[in-house]
CSV table of C-alpha atoms and ligand atoms in Angstrom, one decimal:
chain,number,residue,atom,x,y,z
F,14,MET,CA,-9.5,13.6,34.5
F,15,SER,CA,-9.5,11.6,31.5
F,16,LYS,CA,-13.2,10.9,29.4
F,17,THR,CA,-14.7,7.4,29.6
F,18,LEU,CA,-17.7,6.0,28.1
F,19,THR,CA,-20.2,3.6,30.1
F,20,LEU,CA,-21.3,0.6,28.6
F,21,THR,CA,-24.1,-1.5,30.4
F,22,ASP,CA,-25.7,-4.8,29.6
F,23,ASN,CA,-29.4,-4.2,30.3
F,24,ASP,CA,-30.4,-7.6,31.1
F,25,THR,CA,-27.6,-8.4,33.7
F,26,GLY,CA,-26.9,-4.8,34.9
F,27,ARG,CA,-23.1,-5.5,34.2
F,28,SER,CA,-21.2,-2.3,33.0
F,29,ALA,CA,-18.0,-1.3,32.1
F,30,GLU,CA,-16.2,2.3,32.2
F,31,LEU,CA,-14.2,2.1,29.1
F,32,PRO,CA,-11.4,4.9,29.0
F,33,VAL,CA,-11.8,7.2,25.9
F,34,LEU,CA,-8.3,7.9,24.8
F,35,GLU,CA,-7.4,11.2,22.6
F,36,PRO,CA,-5.6,11.7,19.5
F,37,THR,CA,-3.4,14.5,18.4
F,38,TYR,CA,-6.0,14.7,15.1
F,39,GLY,CA,-8.8,12.7,14.3
F,40,THR,CA,-11.6,10.5,16.0
F,41,PRO,CA,-11.1,9.7,19.6
F,42,VAL,CA,-10.9,5.8,20.4
F,43,VAL,CA,-12.8,3.8,23.3
F,44,ASP,CA,-10.2,1.4,24.7
F,45,ILE,CA,-12.6,-1.6,24.7
F,46,SER,CA,-10.1,-4.4,26.3
F,47,GLY,CA,-11.9,-4.5,29.4
F,48,VAL,CA,-15.5,-5.3,27.6
F,49,PRO,CA,-14.9,-9.0,28.2
F,50,ARG,CA,-14.1,-9.1,31.8
F,51,GLU,CA,-16.6,-6.6,33.1
F,52,ILE,CA,-19.6,-7.3,30.4
F,53,GLY,CA,-18.9,-10.7,29.3
F,54,CYS,CA,-19.1,-10.3,25.6
F,55,PHE,CA,-16.8,-9.5,22.5
F,56,THR,CA,-17.5,-6.2,20.3
F,57,HIS,CA,-17.9,-7.3,16.3
F,58,ASP,CA,-16.5,-5.2,13.8
F,59,PRO,CA,-16.1,-7.3,10.3
F,60,GLY,CA,-13.5,-5.2,8.1
F,61,TYR,CA,-12.4,-3.2,11.3
F,62,GLY,CA,-14.1,-0.4,9.6
F,63,ALA,CA,-14.8,1.2,13.1
F,64,THR,CA,-11.8,-0.3,14.9
F,65,SER,CA,-8.5,1.3,15.9
F,66,ALA,CA,-6.1,-1.6,16.1
F,67,CYS,CA,-3.1,0.0,17.3
F,68,ARG,CA,-1.3,3.0,18.4
F,69,SER,CA,0.9,5.0,15.7
F,70,TRP,CA,2.8,8.3,15.3
F,71,VAL,CA,3.4,7.7,11.6
F,72,THR,CA,0.7,8.9,9.3
F,73,TYR,CA,-2.4,10.7,9.8
F,74,ILE,CA,-5.7,10.7,7.2
F,75,ASP,CA,-8.5,12.5,7.5
F,76,GLY,CA,-11.2,11.0,5.3
F,77,ASP,CA,-13.4,13.6,5.5
F,78,GLN,CA,-11.2,16.6,4.8
F,79,GLY,CA,-8.9,14.6,2.2
F,80,ILE,CA,-6.0,15.2,4.6
F,81,LEU,CA,-2.6,12.8,4.6
F,82,LEU,CA,0.4,13.6,6.7
F,83,TYR,CA,3.3,11.6,7.0
F,84,ARG,CA,5.1,12.4,10.2
F,85,GLY,CA,2.9,15.5,10.5
F,86,TYR,CA,4.0,16.8,7.0
F,87,PRO,CA,1.3,17.5,4.4
F,88,ILE,CA,1.7,14.9,1.3
F,89,GLU,CA,1.4,18.1,-1.1
F,90,GLN,CA,4.5,19.7,0.3
F,91,LEU,CA,6.5,16.4,0.5
F,92,ALA,CA,5.1,15.5,-3.0
F,93,GLU,CA,6.4,19.0,-4.2
F,94,LYS,CA,9.6,19.7,-2.3
F,95,SER,CA,10.8,16.2,-1.0
F,96,SER,CA,12.3,13.1,-2.6
F,97,PHE,CA,11.4,9.5,-2.4
F,98,LEU,CA,14.4,8.7,-0.3
F,99,GLU,CA,14.2,11.4,2.1
F,100,VAL,CA,10.4,10.6,2.6
F,101,CYS,CA,11.7,7.0,3.3
F,102,TYR,CA,13.9,8.8,6.1
F,103,LEU,CA,11.1,10.9,7.4
F,104,LEU,CA,9.1,7.8,8.0
F,105,ILE,CA,11.7,5.5,9.3
F,106,TYR,CA,13.2,8.0,11.5
F,107,GLY,CA,10.3,10.7,12.3
F,108,GLU,CA,12.1,13.6,11.4
F,109,LEU,CA,13.8,15.5,8.1
F,110,PRO,CA,17.3,14.6,8.1
F,111,GLY,CA,19.8,17.0,8.6
F,112,ALA,CA,23.0,17.2,6.5
F,113,ALA,CA,25.4,14.6,8.4
F,114,GLU,CA,22.4,12.3,9.1
F,115,TRP,CA,21.1,12.1,5.1
F,116,VAL,CA,24.9,11.6,4.0
F,117,GLU,CA,25.0,8.6,6.4
F,118,PHE,CA,21.5,7.3,5.6
F,119,GLU,CA,22.1,7.3,1.8
F,120,ALA,CA,25.6,5.5,2.2
F,121,ASP,CA,23.5,3.0,4.3
F,122,ILE,CA,20.6,2.5,1.6
F,123,ARG,CA,23.7,2.4,-1.1
F,124,LYS,CA,25.6,-0.1,0.7
F,125,HIS,CA,22.3,-2.6,0.0
F,126,THR,CA,21.0,-2.2,-3.4
F,127,MET,CA,22.3,-5.2,-4.8
F,128,VAL,CA,21.1,-8.6,-4.0
F,129,HIS,CA,22.5,-12.0,-3.5
F,130,GLU,CA,23.1,-13.9,-6.8
F,131,GLY,CA,21.0,-16.7,-5.4
F,132,LEU,CA,17.8,-14.6,-5.6
F,133,ARG,CA,18.7,-14.4,-9.2
F,134,THR,CA,18.7,-18.1,-9.2
F,135,ILE,CA,15.4,-18.4,-7.5
F,136,ILE,CA,13.7,-16.0,-10.1
F,137,THR,CA,14.8,-18.4,-13.1
F,138,GLY,CA,12.8,-20.7,-11.7
F,139,TYR,CA,9.3,-18.9,-12.4
F,140,ARG,CA,7.9,-19.8,-15.8
F,141,ARG,CA,8.3,-16.4,-17.8
F,142,GLY,CA,4.9,-15.4,-18.1
F,143,SER,CA,4.4,-15.6,-14.5
F,144,HIS,CA,2.8,-12.2,-12.7
F,145,PRO,CA,5.7,-10.3,-11.3
F,146,MET,CA,3.8,-10.0,-8.2
F,147,ALA,CA,4.0,-13.7,-8.0
F,148,MET,CA,7.9,-13.3,-8.2
F,149,MET,CA,7.7,-10.7,-5.7
F,150,VAL,CA,6.1,-12.6,-2.7
F,151,GLY,CA,8.3,-15.3,-3.1
F,152,LEU,CA,11.4,-13.4,-3.6
F,153,VAL,CA,11.2,-10.9,-0.9
F,154,GLY,CA,10.0,-14.1,1.4
F,155,ALA,CA,13.2,-15.8,0.2
F,156,LEU,CA,15.2,-13.0,1.6
F,157,SER,CA,15.3,-14.1,4.9
F,158,GLY,CA,16.8,-17.3,3.5
F,159,PHE,CA,20.0,-15.0,2.8
F,160,TYR,CA,20.0,-12.6,5.4
F,161,HIS,CA,20.8,-14.5,8.8
F,162,ASP,CA,22.9,-12.1,10.3
F,163,ALA,CA,20.3,-9.6,11.7
F,164,LEU,CA,17.2,-11.3,12.1
F,165,ASP,CA,16.4,-10.7,15.8
F,166,VAL,CA,13.4,-8.6,15.9
F,167,ASN,CA,13.8,-7.7,19.6
F,168,ASP,CA,17.1,-6.0,18.6
F,169,PRO,CA,16.3,-2.3,17.3
F,170,ALA,CA,19.7,-2.5,15.5
F,171,HIS,CA,18.7,-5.4,13.6
F,172,ARG,CA,15.3,-4.3,13.0
F,173,LEU,CA,17.2,-1.1,11.3
F,174,ALA,CA,19.7,-3.1,9.3
F,175,CYS,CA,16.3,-5.2,7.8
F,176,ILE,CA,14.7,-1.5,7.2
F,177,HIS,CA,18.0,-0.3,5.0
F,178,ARG,CA,18.1,-3.8,3.4
F,179,LEU,CA,14.3,-4.0,2.4
F,180,VAL,CA,14.2,0.1,1.2
F,181,ALA,CA,17.5,-0.4,-0.7
F,182,LYS,CA,16.6,-4.0,-2.4
F,183,MET,CA,13.0,-3.6,-3.7
F,184,PRO,CA,13.7,-1.7,-6.7
F,185,THR,CA,16.5,-4.3,-7.7
F,186,ILE,CA,14.2,-7.2,-7.0
F,187,ALA,CA,11.6,-5.3,-9.1
F,188,ALA,CA,13.4,-4.7,-11.8
F,189,ASP,CA,14.2,-8.3,-11.7
F,190,THR,CA,11.0,-9.5,-12.1
F,191,HIS,CA,10.3,-7.4,-15.1
F,192,LYS,CA,13.8,-8.3,-16.6
F,193,TRP,CA,13.0,-12.1,-16.4
F,194,GLY,CA,9.5,-11.6,-17.9
F,195,ALA,CA,11.0,-9.6,-20.5
F,196,GLY,CA,13.6,-12.1,-21.2
F,197,GLN,CA,16.6,-9.6,-20.8
F,198,PRO,CA,19.9,-9.6,-18.5
F,199,PHE,CA,19.3,-8.4,-15.3
F,200,MET,CA,20.7,-5.3,-14.5
F,201,HIS,CA,23.0,-4.5,-11.3
F,202,PRO,CA,22.3,-1.2,-9.8
F,203,ASP,CA,24.7,1.6,-10.4
F,204,ASN,CA,24.8,3.6,-7.3
F,205,SER,CA,26.1,6.7,-9.3
F,206,TYR,CA,22.6,7.2,-10.3
F,207,GLY,CA,20.0,8.4,-7.9
F,208,PHE,CA,17.7,6.1,-5.8
F,209,VAL,CA,14.9,6.6,-8.4
F,210,GLU,CA,17.0,6.9,-11.3
F,211,ASN,CA,18.8,3.6,-10.4
F,212,PHE,CA,15.5,2.0,-10.4
F,213,MET,CA,14.8,3.2,-13.9
F,214,ARG,CA,18.0,2.5,-15.2
F,215,MET,CA,18.0,-1.2,-13.9
F,216,MET,CA,14.1,-1.3,-15.4
F,217,PHE,CA,14.6,-0.1,-18.7
F,218,GLY,CA,18.5,0.0,-19.1
F,219,VAL,CA,20.2,-2.8,-20.8
F,220,PRO,CA,24.1,-3.9,-20.4
F,221,ALA,CA,25.1,-3.2,-23.9
F,222,GLU,CA,24.1,0.8,-23.8
F,223,PRO,CA,24.7,3.9,-21.2
F,224,PHE,CA,21.6,4.7,-19.7
F,225,GLU,CA,20.2,8.5,-20.1
F,226,VAL,CA,17.8,9.4,-17.4
F,227,ASP,CA,14.9,11.4,-18.8
F,228,PRO,CA,14.4,14.0,-15.5
F,229,VAL,CA,10.6,14.7,-16.1
F,230,ALA,CA,10.0,11.0,-16.1
F,231,ALA,CA,12.3,10.2,-12.9
F,232,ARG,CA,10.4,13.3,-11.3
F,233,ALA,CA,7.3,11.5,-12.0
F,234,LEU,CA,8.4,8.1,-10.9
F,235,GLU,CA,9.5,10.2,-7.6
F,236,LEU,CA,6.2,11.6,-7.3
F,237,MET,CA,4.3,8.4,-7.4
F,238,MET,CA,6.7,6.7,-5.2
F,239,ILE,CA,6.2,9.2,-2.4
F,240,LEU,CA,2.5,9.1,-2.7
F,241,HIS,CA,2.5,5.6,-2.1
F,242,ALA,CA,4.9,5.2,1.1
F,243,ASP,CA,2.6,5.1,3.5
F,244,HIS,CA,-1.3,5.0,4.5
F,245,GLU,CA,-1.9,4.3,8.1
F,246,GLN,CA,-3.7,1.1,8.7
F,247,ASN,CA,-4.7,-0.2,5.2
F,248,ALA,CA,-5.3,-4.1,4.5
F,249,SER,CA,-1.6,-4.8,3.5
F,250,THR,CA,-0.3,-2.4,6.4
F,251,SER,CA,-2.6,-4.1,9.1
F,252,THR,CA,-1.2,-7.8,7.2
F,253,VAL,CA,2.3,-6.6,8.2
F,254,ARG,CA,1.6,-6.1,11.7
F,255,LEU,CA,-0.5,-9.0,12.6
F,256,CYS,CA,2.2,-10.7,10.8
F,257,GLY,CA,5.0,-9.6,12.5
F,258,SER,CA,3.4,-9.8,15.8
F,259,SER,CA,4.0,-13.4,15.6
F,260,GLY,CA,7.9,-12.6,16.0
F,261,THR,CA,8.4,-13.8,12.3
F,262,ASN,CA,11.0,-12.3,10.4
F,263,PRO,CA,10.4,-8.6,8.6
F,264,TYR,CA,11.1,-10.2,5.3
F,265,ALA,CA,8.3,-12.9,5.6
F,266,ALA,CA,5.9,-10.2,7.0
F,267,ILE,CA,6.7,-7.9,4.0
F,268,ALA,CA,6.1,-10.7,1.8
F,269,ALA,CA,2.8,-11.3,3.3
F,270,GLY,CA,2.1,-7.4,2.8
F,271,ILE,CA,2.8,-8.0,-0.9
F,272,ALA,CA,0.5,-10.7,-1.3
F,273,THR,CA,-2.5,-8.6,0.3
F,274,LEU,CA,-1.7,-5.3,-1.7
F,275,TRP,CA,-2.0,-7.6,-4.8
F,276,GLY,CA,-5.6,-7.8,-4.5
F,277,PRO,CA,-7.8,-5.5,-6.9
F,278,ALA,CA,-9.6,-4.2,-3.9
F,279,HIS,CA,-6.3,-2.4,-2.9
F,280,GLY,CA,-3.0,-2.2,-4.4
F,281,GLY,CA,-4.2,-4.3,-7.7
F,282,ALA,CA,-6.5,-1.7,-8.7
F,283,ASN,CA,-4.2,0.5,-10.3
F,284,GLU,CA,-3.8,-2.6,-13.0
F,285,ALA,CA,-7.8,-3.0,-13.0
F,286,VAL,CA,-8.3,0.7,-13.9
F,287,VAL,CA,-6.3,0.5,-16.8
F,288,GLN,CA,-7.9,-2.9,-17.9
F,289,MET,CA,-11.4,-1.1,-17.1
F,290,LEU,CA,-10.5,1.7,-19.3
F,291,SER,CA,-9.6,-0.4,-22.3
F,292,GLU,CA,-12.5,-2.6,-22.2
F,293,ILE,CA,-14.8,0.6,-21.9
F,294,GLY,CA,-13.5,1.8,-25.3
F,295,GLY,CA,-14.1,5.2,-26.4
F,296,ARG,CA,-16.0,7.9,-24.1
F,297,GLY,CA,-19.4,7.2,-26.1
F,298,ASP,CA,-19.2,4.3,-24.1
F,299,ILE,CA,-18.7,5.5,-20.8
F,300,PRO,CA,-22.8,5.9,-19.7
F,301,LYS,CA,-23.1,2.4,-20.8
F,302,PHE,CA,-20.5,1.0,-18.4
F,303,ILE,CA,-22.0,3.3,-15.5
F,304,ASP,CA,-25.2,1.9,-15.7
F,305,ARG,CA,-23.7,-1.4,-15.4
F,306,VAL,CA,-21.7,-0.2,-12.5
F,307,LYS,CA,-25.0,1.1,-10.8
F,308,ASP,CA,-26.7,-2.5,-11.3
F,309,ARG,CA,-25.9,-4.2,-8.3
F,310,GLU,CA,-26.3,-7.7,-10.2
F,311,SER,CA,-23.6,-6.7,-12.4
F,312,GLY,CA,-21.1,-7.1,-10.0
F,313,VAL,CA,-19.1,-4.3,-11.8
F,314,ARG,CA,-17.1,-1.7,-9.7
F,315,LEU,CA,-15.8,1.8,-10.7
F,316,MET,CA,-12.0,0.8,-10.2
F,317,GLY,CA,-9.9,3.3,-8.8
F,318,PHE,CA,-13.2,4.8,-7.1
F,319,GLY,CA,-14.1,4.7,-3.4
F,320,HIS,CA,-12.3,4.4,-0.5
F,321,ARG,CA,-13.0,3.0,3.2
F,322,VAL,CA,-11.3,6.2,4.4
F,323,TYR,CA,-11.6,9.0,2.2
F,324,LYS,CA,-15.4,9.9,1.7
F,325,SER,CA,-13.9,12.8,-0.5
F,326,TYR,CA,-11.1,13.0,-2.8
F,327,ASP,CA,-8.2,11.4,-2.1
F,328,PRO,CA,-5.3,13.9,-2.0
F,329,ARG,CA,-3.1,11.3,-3.9
F,330,ALA,CA,-5.5,11.5,-6.5
F,331,SER,CA,-5.7,15.1,-7.3
F,332,ILE,CA,-1.5,15.3,-7.3
F,333,ILE,CA,-1.2,12.5,-9.7
F,334,ARG,CA,-4.0,13.8,-11.8
F,335,ASN,CA,-2.4,17.2,-11.8
F,336,ALA,CA,1.0,15.3,-12.8
F,337,CYS,CA,-0.8,13.4,-15.5
F,338,HIS,CA,-1.6,16.8,-17.1
F,339,ASP,CA,2.1,18.2,-16.5
F,340,LEU,CA,3.6,14.8,-17.8
F,341,LEU,CA,1.2,13.7,-20.9
F,342,SER,CA,1.0,17.6,-22.5
F,343,LYS,CA,4.6,16.6,-22.9
F,344,LEU,CA,4.2,13.3,-24.5
F,345,GLU,CA,1.8,14.2,-27.2
F,346,GLY,CA,2.4,12.9,-30.7
F,347,THR,CA,4.9,10.5,-29.4
F,348,GLU,CA,4.2,6.7,-28.9
F,349,ARG,CA,4.0,7.1,-25.1
F,350,GLU,CA,1.1,9.5,-25.2
F,351,GLN,CA,-1.7,8.3,-23.3
F,352,PRO,CA,-5.5,8.9,-25.1
F,353,MET,CA,-7.1,6.9,-21.9
F,354,PHE,CA,-6.3,10.1,-19.9
F,355,GLU,CA,-9.1,11.8,-21.6
F,356,SER,CA,-11.5,8.8,-20.8
F,357,ALA,CA,-10.3,8.7,-17.5
F,358,LEU,CA,-11.3,12.3,-16.9
F,359,GLU,CA,-14.6,12.1,-18.5
F,360,LEU,CA,-15.1,8.9,-16.6
F,361,GLU,CA,-14.6,11.1,-13.5
F,362,ARG,CA,-16.8,14.0,-14.5
F,363,ILE,CA,-19.6,11.6,-15.2
F,364,ALA,CA,-19.7,9.5,-11.9
F,365,ARG,CA,-19.2,12.6,-10.2
F,366,SER,CA,-22.6,14.3,-11.3
F,367,ASP,CA,-24.2,11.1,-10.9
F,368,ASP,CA,-26.3,10.5,-7.5
F,369,TYR,CA,-25.3,6.9,-7.3
F,370,PHE,CA,-21.6,8.0,-6.5
F,371,ILE,CA,-22.2,11.3,-5.0
F,372,GLU,CA,-24.7,9.5,-2.2
F,373,ARG,CA,-21.9,6.9,-1.6
F,374,ASN,CA,-19.3,9.3,-1.5
F,375,LEU,CA,-17.6,7.7,-4.1
F,376,TYR,CA,-14.3,9.6,-5.5
F,377,PRO,CA,-11.1,9.0,-7.5
F,378,ASN,CA,-8.7,7.2,-5.0
F,379,VAL,CA,-5.0,6.8,-5.4
F,380,ASP,CA,-5.2,4.3,-8.2
F,381,PHE,CA,-7.7,5.9,-10.6
F,382,TYR,CA,-4.7,8.0,-12.6
F,383,SER,CA,-1.6,6.3,-11.2
F,384,GLY,CA,-1.6,3.5,-14.0
F,385,ILE,CA,-2.2,6.3,-16.7
F,386,ILE,CA,1.4,7.7,-15.3
F,387,LEU,CA,3.0,4.2,-14.9
F,388,SER,CA,1.8,3.3,-18.8
F,389,ALA,CA,3.6,6.8,-19.9
F,390,LEU,CA,6.7,6.5,-18.2
F,391,GLY,CA,6.6,2.9,-20.2
F,392,PHE,CA,6.0,0.5,-17.1
F,393,PRO,CA,4.3,-2.6,-18.4
F,394,LEU,CA,0.5,-3.3,-16.8
F,395,ASN,CA,1.6,-6.1,-14.7
F,396,MET,CA,4.2,-4.1,-12.8
F,397,PHE,CA,1.7,-1.5,-12.0
F,398,THR,CA,1.1,-3.1,-8.4
F,399,VAL,CA,4.9,-3.7,-8.1
F,400,ILE,CA,5.8,-0.3,-8.2
F,401,PHE,CA,3.1,0.5,-5.3
F,402,ALA,CA,4.7,-2.5,-3.5
F,403,VAL,CA,8.3,-1.0,-3.8
F,404,ALA,CA,7.2,2.4,-2.4
F,405,ARG,CA,5.0,1.3,-0.1
F,406,THR,CA,7.7,-1.3,1.6
F,407,VAL,CA,9.2,1.9,3.5
F,408,GLY,CA,5.5,2.2,5.2
F,409,TRP,CA,5.0,-1.4,5.8
F,410,ILE,CA,8.7,-1.9,7.6
F,411,THR,CA,8.4,1.5,9.4
F,412,GLN,CA,4.9,0.3,11.0
F,413,TRP,CA,6.2,-3.1,11.9
F,414,ASN,CA,9.3,-1.3,13.4
F,415,GLU,CA,7.0,1.2,15.6
F,416,MET,CA,4.9,-2.1,16.3
F,417,LEU,CA,8.0,-3.9,17.7
F,418,GLY,CA,9.5,-0.8,19.4
F,419,ASP,CA,6.0,-0.3,21.5
F,420,THR,CA,6.7,-2.5,24.2
F,421,GLU,CA,3.9,-1.2,26.4
F,422,ASP,CA,1.2,-2.0,23.6
F,423,PHE,CA,2.7,-4.8,21.7
F,424,ARG,CA,1.3,-8.3,21.8
F,425,ILE,CA,0.5,-11.2,19.0
F,426,GLY,CA,-2.7,-9.9,17.3
F,427,ARG,CA,-5.2,-12.3,18.0
F,428,PRO,CA,-9.2,-11.2,16.9
F,429,ARG,CA,-12.2,-13.4,18.1
F,430,GLN,CA,-15.3,-14.1,16.2
F,431,LEU,CA,-18.9,-14.5,16.4
F,432,TYR,CA,-19.4,-18.5,16.4
F,433,LEU,CA,-22.8,-19.4,14.4
F,434,GLY,CA,-21.2,-22.9,13.6
F,435,HIS,CA,-23.4,-26.3,15.0
F,436,ALA,CA,-23.8,-26.9,18.7
F,437,ARG,CA,-21.9,-29.9,20.1
F,438,ARG,CA,-22.6,-33.3,18.2
F,439,ASP,CA,-21.0,-36.8,18.6
F,440,TYR,CA,-19.2,-38.5,16.0
F,441,VAL,CA,-21.1,-40.8,13.5
F,442,PRO,CA,-19.4,-43.7,12.2
F,443,ALA,CA,-19.2,-44.0,8.5
F,444,GLU,CA,-21.5,-47.3,8.4
F,445,GLU,CA,-24.3,-45.4,10.3
F,446,ARG,CA,-24.6,-42.3,8.2
F,447,SER,CA,-27.5,-42.2,5.9
Q,529,SDX,C1,-6.3,1.3,-2.0
Q,529,SDX,O1,-7.3,1.6,2.9
Q,529,SDX,C2,-6.0,2.3,1.7
Q,529,SDX,O2,-5.8,3.3,2.7
Q,529,SDX,C3,-6.1,1.6,0.7
Q,529,SDX,C4,-5.3,2.6,-0.1
Q,529,SDX,C5,-3.6,2.4,0.4
Q,529,SDX,O3,-3.1,3.3,0.0
Q,529,SDX,O4,-3.1,1.7,1.1
Q,529,SDX,O5,-5.5,3.7,-0.4
Q,529,SDX,C6,-4.8,1.9,-1.6
Q,529,SDX,O6,-6.3,0.1,-1.9
Q,529,SDX,C7,-7.3,2.2,-2.6
Q,529,SDX,C8,-8.2,1.4,-3.1
Q,529,SDX,C9,-8.1,0.8,-4.5
Q,529,SDX,N1,-9.4,-0.1,-4.6
Q,529,SDX,C10,-10.5,0.1,-5.6
Q,529,SDX,O7,-10.3,1.2,-6.3
Q,529,SDX,C11,-11.3,-0.8,-6.1
Q,529,SDX,C12,-12.8,-0.1,-6.3
Q,529,SDX,N2,-13.3,0.3,-5.0
Q,529,SDX,C13,-13.9,-0.5,-4.1
Q,529,SDX,O8,-14.1,-1.9,-4.4
Q,529,SDX,C14,-14.3,0.3,-2.8
Q,529,SDX,O9,-14.4,1.5,-3.1
Q,529,SDX,C15,-13.4,-0.2,-1.5
Q,529,SDX,C16,-12.8,-1.7,-1.5
Q,529,SDX,C17,-11.8,0.5,-1.7
Q,529,SDX,C18,-13.9,0.3,-0.1
Q,529,SDX,O10,-14.9,-0.6,0.2
Q,529,SDX,P1,-15.8,-0.4,1.1
Q,529,SDX,O11,-15.1,0.9,2.1
Q,529,SDX,O12,-15.9,-1.9,2.0
Q,529,SDX,O13,-17.1,0.0,0.8
Q,529,SDX,P2,-18.3,-0.7,0.5
Q,529,SDX,O14,-18.0,-2.0,-0.3
Q,529,SDX,O15,-18.7,-0.7,1.5
Q,529,SDX,O16,-19.3,0.3,-0.5
Q,529,SDX,C19,-20.0,1.2,0.0
Q,529,SDX,C20,-21.2,1.1,-1.2
Q,529,SDX,C21,-21.7,0.2,-1.5
Q,529,SDX,O17,-22.8,0.5,-2.3
Q,529,SDX,P3,-24.4,0.1,-1.3
Q,529,SDX,O18,-24.2,-1.3,-1.0
Q,529,SDX,O19,-24.4,1.1,-0.3
Q,529,SDX,O20,-25.4,0.2,-2.5
Q,529,SDX,O21,-20.3,1.8,-2.4
Q,529,SDX,C22,-20.5,1.0,-3.1
Q,529,SDX,C23,-20.6,-0.4,-2.9
Q,529,SDX,O22,-21.3,-1.2,-3.7
Q,529,SDX,N3,-19.1,1.1,-3.8
Q,529,SDX,C24,-19.0,1.1,-5.0
Q,529,SDX,C25,-17.4,1.2,-5.5
Q,529,SDX,N4,-16.9,1.3,-4.0
Q,529,SDX,C26,-18.0,1.2,-2.9
Q,529,SDX,N5,-19.9,1.2,-6.2
Q,529,SDX,C27,-19.3,1.1,-7.7
Q,529,SDX,N6,-17.7,1.4,-7.8
Q,529,SDX,C28,-16.7,1.3,-6.7
Q,529,SDX,N7,-15.2,1.7,-7.0
């Protein structure tokens, strides 16, 4: 016998038996779809902090315990033992690949790493100083203008072709945005390199020279991409689902996700953290900055801190902070050393001993240390959120595919509202207005 909750309107006596749906893990959900019919009202939850928007089998987060699972596998184990492309397979297909499946998947991805040359014509229309995320939104949206052969979103085979294309092409497109801004020639992918190494070569290589992959740097980038691959129903993933629920093509839906990720409250925070650390200056200025953050009037936030779900340490932040220690110790004395890492550690130490942050359960999130690693790897500041988008594309497109494949629950998303505007009133001709 499944559990139910009774909701009763004490004025009218109308009541509804609401089914409680039990999860594998985490918080049970109350199916409120019958409330308007049974009670005659909507539920209200601005920011969807208390709302389950869908069923999903992909990623589980426990915000209190600081747990993150991709298809049931702990992020700590995947970060240590897997590769980004294997995590892509896991997210897309739901299982780790066997030998034959892996060979086939790698070949499918390699087939699609190049982009239509017309896309590179589009990019040259952007002003050289355009933010790479502005180019990413436009270029990924434009993909639907090039790949007409598989756009039937109701055909699982077409959806899989789009998934392979997007996962394979995002590094090439991302590198192109950097090359265009840097005034350097575009690099074609070279599939003799690994997936992440190919991305680094397109980013930092030039046609005139052979490209030597630094294995330590490649592993650090691989780690970053694994950690950013998916994260349940965050703002950009929810955007991709809502956009895709209209039946639009996946390239347009992913472009909407990229646009959402760009915001400083979301994926744009990694860039904002490094800007914040640069503005704070030395460690001696940290207490003054913390005071500004605590002053609500200032509107200043500690970027890279806080999370809608994690009310404990974001497990990804712990992994990245440890990776910083490993990577940066090898860069000491080089032009890539990152003095801001010490400032970030001091900032975290001071914040986490301050009641303002403790009372609000504000801890470092995935963005707090990620910019430091990306900077150490040579990525310019304006590429940080682009790296996030390249990695998150597999999560977005997996959730999009899951939504369209969930024939039992799938319908176009259409929230309602609490209307507080004017009551009905008649038009007043211009000559009669005061
Ligand atoms: C990502 O959702 C995901 O899963 C996202 C993500 C993913 O992988 O997809 O994890 C990636 O987006 C990480 C978050 C990156 N953003 C930032 O680092 C920006 C700084 N953080 C915030 O602006 C904020 O913490 C949010 C947006 C992340 C969460 O905001 P909430 O849940 O709406 O929290 P809130 O604004 O209601 O804050 C609750 C209280 C408020 O204080 P009071 O009104 O109670 O006095 O905490 C305060 C806030 O003022 N607060 C902060 C703060 N974050 C919250 N105060 C100072 N600095 C902060 N960063």
